Tab-separated table of C-alpha atoms in Angstrom:
chain	number	residue	atom	x	y	z
A	1	MET	CA	24.176	-1.190	-42.940
A	2	PRO	CA	22.346	-2.474	-46.038
A	3	ALA	CA	22.747	-0.401	-49.129
A	4	ALA	CA	19.700	1.554	-50.218
A	5	HIS	CA	18.131	0.840	-53.571
A	6	ASP	CA	14.878	1.617	-55.263
A	7	GLY	CA	14.197	-1.717	-56.908
A	8	PRO	CA	11.861	-4.476	-55.768
A	9	LEU	CA	12.677	-6.112	-52.462
A	10	GLY	CA	12.528	-9.801	-51.695
A	11	ILE	CA	10.771	-10.912	-48.564
A	12	GLY	CA	14.027	-11.679	-46.758
A	13	GLU	CA	15.604	-8.327	-47.602
A	14	LEU	CA	12.441	-6.464	-46.617
A	15	ALA	CA	12.317	-8.307	-43.292
A	16	GLU	CA	15.991	-7.558	-42.599
A	17	ARG	CA	15.652	-3.853	-43.363
A	18	ALA	CA	12.556	-3.519	-41.189
A	19	GLY	CA	14.033	-5.529	-38.330
A	20	VAL	CA	11.340	-8.205	-38.345
A	21	THR	CA	11.173	-11.876	-39.252
A	22	VAL	CA	10.219	-13.278	-42.639
A	23	LYS	CA	7.270	-14.946	-40.907
A	24	THR	CA	6.033	-11.509	-39.767
A	25	VAL	CA	6.250	-10.085	-43.299
A	26	ARG	CA	4.386	-13.087	-44.655
A	27	PHE	CA	1.659	-12.693	-41.996
A	28	TYR	CA	1.011	-9.032	-42.840
A	29	SER	CA	1.224	-9.754	-46.543
A	30	ASP	CA	-1.298	-12.615	-46.362
A	31	GLY	CA	-3.576	-10.353	-44.296
A	32	GLY	CA	-3.586	-7.669	-46.998
A	33	LEU	CA	-1.742	-5.081	-44.891
A	34	LEU	CA	1.416	-5.294	-46.992
A	35	PRO	CA	0.572	-5.713	-50.698
A	36	GLU	CA	3.041	-7.441	-52.996
A	37	THR	CA	4.012	-5.741	-56.249
A	38	ALA	CA	4.806	-8.982	-58.042
A	39	ARG	CA	6.038	-12.556	-57.773
A	40	THR	CA	8.983	-14.126	-59.498
A	41	THR	CA	8.577	-17.054	-61.844
A	42	GLY	CA	9.529	-19.223	-58.921
A	43	GLY	CA	6.674	-17.768	-56.820
A	44	HIS	CA	8.836	-15.588	-54.563
A	45	ARG	CA	7.200	-12.397	-53.259
A	46	ARG	CA	8.514	-9.032	-54.379
A	47	TYR	CA	7.733	-5.701	-52.739
A	48	GLY	CA	8.134	-2.123	-53.850
A	49	PRO	CA	10.400	0.292	-51.953
A	50	GLU	CA	7.351	1.917	-50.327
A	51	ALA	CA	6.685	-1.372	-48.553
A	52	LEU	CA	9.542	-0.693	-46.128
A	53	ASP	CA	7.952	2.467	-44.737
A	54	ARG	CA	4.583	0.753	-44.613
A	55	LEU	CA	6.025	-2.217	-42.736
A	56	ARG	CA	7.799	0.061	-40.269
A	57	LEU	CA	4.510	1.865	-39.636
A	58	ILE	CA	2.717	-1.440	-39.085
A	59	ARG	CA	5.407	-2.502	-36.618
A	60	SER	CA	5.108	0.793	-34.723
A	61	LEU	CA	1.327	0.502	-34.505
A	62	ARG	CA	1.629	-3.056	-33.270
A	63	SER	CA	4.076	-1.918	-30.585
A	64	LEU	CA	1.317	0.370	-29.274
A	65	GLY	CA	-0.949	-2.653	-28.932
A	66	LEU	CA	-3.221	-1.920	-31.900
A	67	GLY	CA	-4.821	-4.960	-33.492
A	68	VAL	CA	-4.916	-5.803	-37.171
A	69	PRO	CA	-8.406	-4.277	-37.723
A	70	GLU	CA	-7.306	-0.930	-36.237
A	71	ILE	CA	-4.079	-0.953	-38.227
A	72	ARG	CA	-6.001	-1.669	-41.405
A	73	ARG	CA	-8.278	1.314	-40.774
A	74	VAL	CA	-5.258	3.597	-40.299
A	75	LEU	CA	-3.514	2.319	-43.433
A	76	ASP	CA	-6.657	2.572	-45.559
A	77	ALA	CA	-7.694	6.018	-44.306
A	78	GLY	CA	-5.763	7.961	-46.949
A	79	ASP	CA	-6.074	11.683	-46.278
A	80	ASP	CA	-7.852	10.922	-42.990
A	81	ALA	CA	-4.950	8.857	-41.654
A	82	ASP	CA	-4.235	11.311	-38.812
A	83	ARG	CA	-7.843	11.167	-37.636
A	84	ALA	CA	-7.928	7.388	-37.951
A	85	LEU	CA	-4.704	7.116	-35.927
A	86	GLU	CA	-6.083	9.455	-33.264
A	87	ASP	CA	-9.252	7.354	-32.963
A	88	ALA	CA	-7.245	4.127	-32.780
A	89	VAL	CA	-4.955	5.485	-30.064
A	90	ALA	CA	-7.940	6.805	-28.089
A	91	GLY	CA	-9.584	3.398	-28.274
A	92	GLN	CA	-6.419	1.712	-27.095
A	93	LEU	CA	-6.136	4.124	-24.174
A	94	ARG	CA	-9.708	3.316	-23.141
A	95	ALA	CA	-8.976	-0.397	-23.291
A	96	LEU	CA	-5.806	0.018	-21.247
A	97	GLY	CA	-7.706	2.085	-18.689
A	98	GLY	CA	-10.124	-0.774	-18.181
A	99	GLN	CA	-7.303	-3.283	-17.882
A	100	LEU	CA	-5.446	-1.139	-15.357
A	101	ALA	CA	-8.623	-0.695	-13.293
A	102	ALA	CA	-9.085	-4.467	-13.248
A	103	LEU	CA	-5.479	-5.003	-12.162
A	104	ARG	CA	-5.741	-2.430	-9.386
A	105	TRP	CA	-8.937	-4.063	-8.136
A	106	ARG	CA	-7.350	-7.525	-8.183
A	107	GLU	CA	-4.288	-6.231	-6.351
A	108	ALA	CA	-6.455	-4.744	-3.587
A	109	ALA	CA	-8.479	-7.977	-3.371
A	110	LEU	CA	-5.302	-10.036	-3.032
A	111	ARG	CA	-4.018	-7.715	-0.314
A	112	LEU	CA	-7.363	-8.051	1.450
A	113	VAL	CA	-7.022	-11.838	1.553
A	114	ARG	CA	-3.348	-11.734	2.530
A	115	GLU	CA	-3.842	-9.255	5.367
A	116	CYS	CA	-6.902	-10.816	7.018
A	117	PRO	CA	-6.595	-13.398	9.839
A	118	PRO	CA	-6.276	-16.995	8.547
A	119	GLU	CA	-9.629	-18.023	10.005
A	120	GLN	CA	-11.364	-15.315	7.930
A	121	ARG	CA	-9.722	-16.036	4.580
A	122	ALA	CA	-12.196	-18.628	3.348
A	123	GLY	CA	-15.102	-16.280	4.023
A	124	ARG	CA	-13.331	-13.326	2.410
A	125	LEU	CA	-12.518	-15.383	-0.669
A	126	CYS	CA	-16.130	-16.465	-1.001
A	127	LEU	CA	-17.335	-12.891	-0.588
A	128	ILE	CA	-15.012	-11.188	-3.067
A	129	GLY	CA	-15.379	-14.068	-5.504
A	130	THR	CA	-18.945	-12.937	-6.208
A	131	VAL	CA	-17.816	-9.679	-7.811
A	132	GLY	CA	-15.749	-9.079	-10.922
A	133	ALA	CA	-12.600	-7.020	-11.349
A	134	PRO	CA	-13.504	-4.252	-11.532
A	135	PRO	CA	-16.980	-5.120	-10.236
A	136	SER	CA	-20.271	-4.418	-11.947
A	137	THR	CA	-22.833	-2.114	-10.375
A	138	ALA	CA	-25.708	-3.936	-12.111
A	139	PRO	CA	-26.810	-5.910	-8.986
A	140	LEU	CA	-27.059	-2.673	-6.997
A	141	ALA	CA	-29.065	-1.006	-9.764
A	142	ARG	CA	-31.446	-3.994	-9.917
A	143	PHE	CA	-31.979	-3.763	-6.143
A	144	TRP	CA	-33.012	-0.117	-6.367
A	145	ARG	CA	-35.160	-0.579	-9.481
A	146	ALA	CA	-37.199	-3.126	-7.523
A	147	TRP	CA	-37.365	-0.741	-4.558
A	148	LEU	CA	-38.539	2.332	-6.477
A	149	PRO	CA	-42.231	2.950	-7.182
A	150	PRO	CA	-43.349	1.257	-10.416
A	151	ARG	CA	-43.713	3.271	-13.621
A	152	MET	CA	-41.492	6.127	-12.514
A	153	PRO	CA	-40.228	8.079	-15.553
A	154	SER	CA	-36.946	6.647	-16.815
A	155	ARG	CA	-35.149	9.966	-16.432
A	156	ALA	CA	-36.095	10.096	-12.751
A	157	VAL	CA	-34.991	6.498	-12.231
A	158	THR	CA	-31.622	7.216	-13.866
A	159	ALA	CA	-31.092	10.290	-11.701
A	160	PHE	CA	-31.902	8.301	-8.565
A	161	LEU	CA	-29.565	5.459	-9.521
A	162	ASP	CA	-26.743	7.929	-10.177
A	163	ALA	CA	-27.064	9.085	-6.569
A	164	ALA	CA	-27.765	5.736	-4.892
A	165	VAL	CA	-25.355	3.392	-6.696
A	166	PRO	CA	-21.667	4.047	-5.900
A	167	GLN	CA	-19.068	3.600	-8.603
A	168	PRO	CA	-16.180	1.285	-7.697
A	169	PRO	CA	-13.040	3.280	-6.835
A	170	ALA	CA	-10.472	3.404	-9.641
A	171	ASP	CA	-7.650	2.593	-7.226
A	172	PRO	CA	-9.303	0.877	-4.254
A	173	ALA	CA	-7.883	0.072	-0.859
A	174	PRO	CA	-8.549	-3.455	0.464
A	175	ALA	CA	-11.213	-2.074	2.845
A	176	GLN	CA	-13.082	-0.549	-0.110
A	177	VAL	CA	-13.003	-3.873	-1.967
A	178	LEU	CA	-14.458	-5.563	1.106
A	179	ALA	CA	-17.166	-2.904	1.503
A	180	PHE	CA	-18.199	-3.200	-2.151
A	181	ALA	CA	-18.325	-6.999	-1.923
A	182	ARG	CA	-20.524	-6.746	1.181
A	183	LEU	CA	-22.706	-4.223	-0.602
A	184	ASN	CA	-23.092	-6.626	-3.498
A	185	ALA	CA	-24.036	-9.444	-1.113
A	186	LEU	CA	-26.504	-7.209	0.750
A	187	THR	CA	-28.387	-6.304	-2.427
A	188	ALA	CA	-28.395	-9.825	-3.852
A	189	GLY	CA	-31.609	-10.626	-1.981
A	190	PRO	CA	-34.625	-8.712	-0.627
A	191	CYS	CA	-34.073	-5.902	1.831
A	192	PRO	CA	-33.010	-7.719	5.018
A	193	GLY	CA	-35.504	-7.756	7.860
A	194	HIS	CA	-38.373	-6.177	5.928
A	195	THR	CA	-41.227	-7.650	3.930
A	196	ARG	CA	-42.237	-4.180	2.673
A	197	PRO	CA	-39.011	-2.168	2.393
A	198	GLN	CA	-40.596	0.748	0.526
A	199	PRO	CA	-41.270	3.883	2.555
A	200	ALA	CA	-44.760	5.272	3.034
A	201	ALA	CA	-44.111	7.915	0.359
A	202	HIS	CA	-44.186	5.164	-2.264
A	203	ARG	CA	-47.726	4.303	-1.277
A	204	THR	CA	-48.900	7.908	-0.954
A	205	ALA	CA	-47.576	9.480	-4.145
A	206	ASP	CA	-48.152	8.258	-7.681
A	207	SER	CA	-45.189	7.503	-9.946
A	208	ARG	CA	-44.867	11.058	-11.267
A	209	ALA	CA	-45.231	12.585	-7.815
A	210	ALA	CA	-42.581	10.144	-6.580
A	211	ALA	CA	-40.272	11.333	-9.362
A	212	VAL	CA	-40.784	14.927	-8.244
A	213	LEU	CA	-40.171	13.857	-4.642
A	214	TYR	CA	-36.844	12.178	-5.366
A	215	ALA	CA	-35.609	15.035	-7.522
A	216	ALA	CA	-36.378	17.502	-4.720
A	217	LEU	CA	-34.873	15.212	-2.094
A	218	ALA	CA	-31.639	15.078	-4.088
A	219	GLU	CA	-31.402	18.864	-3.767
A	220	ALA	CA	-32.085	18.684	-0.029
A	221	TYR	CA	-29.443	15.969	0.438
A	222	GLU	CA	-26.908	18.087	-1.429
A	223	LEU	CA	-27.639	21.035	0.857
A	224	ALA	CA	-27.287	18.807	3.920
A	225	GLY	CA	-23.960	17.552	2.628
A	226	VAL	CA	-22.342	20.912	3.399
A	227	PRO	CA	-22.854	20.811	7.205
A	228	LEU	CA	-22.263	17.053	7.220
A	229	ARG	CA	-18.793	17.515	5.721
A	230	ARG	CA	-18.087	20.137	8.366
A	231	GLY	CA	-19.168	17.804	11.158
A	232	ARG	CA	-22.066	20.007	12.244
A	233	ALA	CA	-24.966	18.704	14.298
A	234	PRO	CA	-28.427	18.442	12.675
A	235	ALA	CA	-30.234	21.772	12.763
A	236	ALA	CA	-33.059	23.681	11.120
A	237	GLY	CA	-32.258	25.746	8.066
A	238	GLU	CA	-32.370	25.783	4.286
A	239	ALA	CA	-31.609	22.087	3.949
A	240	LEU	CA	-34.423	21.070	6.294
A	241	ASP	CA	-36.904	23.417	4.595
A	242	SER	CA	-35.956	21.916	1.225
A	243	PHE	CA	-36.360	18.411	2.684
A	244	VAL	CA	-39.842	19.074	4.061
A	245	GLY	CA	-40.815	20.976	0.917
A	246	ALA	CA	-40.012	17.928	-1.195
A	247	TYR	CA	-42.606	15.872	0.687
A	248	SER	CA	-45.241	18.603	0.884
A	249	THR	CA	-45.027	19.170	-2.883
A	250	ALA	CA	-45.258	15.446	-3.641
A	251	TYR	CA	-48.228	15.064	-1.274
A	252	GLY	CA	-49.941	18.180	-2.615
A	253	THR	CA	-50.214	19.879	0.764
A	254	ARG	CA	-48.809	22.898	2.569
A	255	ASP	CA	-45.741	22.911	4.765
A	256	THR	CA	-47.252	23.561	8.206
A	257	PRO	CA	-46.157	22.682	11.758
A	258	GLY	CA	-48.793	19.940	11.760
A	259	PHE	CA	-47.486	18.515	8.494
A	260	ARG	CA	-43.955	18.523	9.872
A	261	ARG	CA	-45.027	16.613	12.987
A	262	ALA	CA	-46.873	14.023	10.893
A	263	LEU	CA	-43.958	13.736	8.469
A	264	ALA	CA	-41.502	13.173	11.327
A	265	ARG	CA	-43.655	10.305	12.610
A	266	GLU	CA	-44.027	8.806	9.130
A	267	LEU	CA	-40.327	8.931	8.344
A	268	ALA	CA	-39.389	7.511	11.748
A	269	ALA	CA	-41.572	4.472	10.987
A	270	ASP	CA	-40.063	3.893	7.520
A	271	PRO	CA	-37.823	0.836	7.026
A	272	ARG	CA	-34.123	1.469	7.558
A	273	LEU	CA	-31.401	0.880	4.999
A	274	ASP	CA	-28.590	2.030	7.256
A	275	GLN	CA	-26.314	-0.896	6.472
A	276	TYR	CA	-26.480	-0.096	2.762
A	277	TRP	CA	-25.529	3.539	3.257
A	278	ASP	CA	-22.788	2.689	5.772
A	279	LEU	CA	-21.202	0.436	3.165
A	280	VAL	CA	-21.622	3.060	0.448
A	281	ALA	CA	-19.743	5.536	2.633
A	282	GLU	CA	-16.898	3.023	3.016
A	283	VAL	CA	-16.755	2.461	-0.743
A	284	VAL	CA	-16.619	6.144	-1.723
A	285	THR	CA	-14.430	7.440	1.114
A	286	PRO	CA	-10.626	7.220	0.746
A	287	PRO	CA	-8.944	5.474	3.704
A	288	GLY	CA	-8.346	7.813	6.628
A	289	ALA	CA	-10.618	10.561	5.295
A	290	ARG	CA	-13.820	11.881	6.887
A	291	PRO	CA	-16.752	9.755	5.621
A	292	GLU	CA	-18.331	11.208	2.513
A	293	PRO	CA	-22.031	12.133	2.882
A	294	THR	CA	-24.459	9.769	1.179
A	295	PRO	CA	-28.183	10.169	0.512
A	296	GLY	CA	-28.714	7.884	3.507
A	297	THR	CA	-26.597	9.882	5.949
A	298	ALA	CA	-28.078	13.138	4.647
A	299	HIS	CA	-31.587	11.717	5.130
A	300	ASP	CA	-30.782	10.698	8.711
A	301	TRP	CA	-29.264	14.123	9.461
A	302	LEU	CA	-32.367	15.877	8.135
A	303	LEU	CA	-34.774	13.548	9.924
A	304	THR	CA	-32.930	14.161	13.208
A	305	ALA	CA	-33.231	17.909	12.621
A	306	LEU	CA	-36.938	17.550	11.810
A	307	THR	CA	-37.585	15.390	14.893
A	308	ALA	CA	-35.838	17.884	17.151
A	309	GLN	CA	-37.757	20.788	15.610
A	310	THR	CA	-41.189	19.153	15.954
A	311	ALA	CA	-40.474	17.987	19.505
A	312	ALA	CA	-39.644	21.497	20.665
């Protein structure tokens, strides 16, 4: 074990004591992380005894994956070094979280390709190749922004997108990767099979009334989610009243039997986005679990309840 001393250290001795190479010491020194105290007449670097602790700290921070800029902030923080270290570690954890999510997504995508029949592999590769790892939800958000009534308040648009755009699972199964890729492909173009995919409510209510409508519908869908999760058949009740009330408020009319009959006819004639919501359910539901309710399945459950009520 090298003998301790308090005098200046040469670059080789400092490297040996810290367990690093001379090249490493020179790199940190040239980068300003490890200041020299002096140079000999022959130009050799000399370091004070405090440089050893500083170099060991730098090495430890590097072992955690921190880059030179983050290390510099920690070293230069002075009395705030603990806070600077906490911030640097938190940032590194966030970065690692993103990397792990990408790796999990790629693993599931590879399993998807490996497990599918050979004749389907080319198509699967093409499909999943259109999304990143982990994938972006931006194409789905663009689809819905084009679908919503123009000039809706931004807060209402954000609330709608939060409900309509599924987040990619953190640890997806191959089937969830496939469903998300199909969802991405579905929303890449106009709504399939429809030249006017917007429902009649978009043409009846102005932008602010539409915002009120979608906020109230979100509450109705949440209420309908309770019986949906329990596997109950569509039926009248609080959820249906909330559903009808959303439309009557947006249209500025009363909730009457006549309004309910007209609303049932209007909603039955609206364009269908069933494929979108089926895929959303696959994305957000863990394998083997009961399908999670979506705004689409809640809407269908409520419309079925309304149709049965008005036909009675």
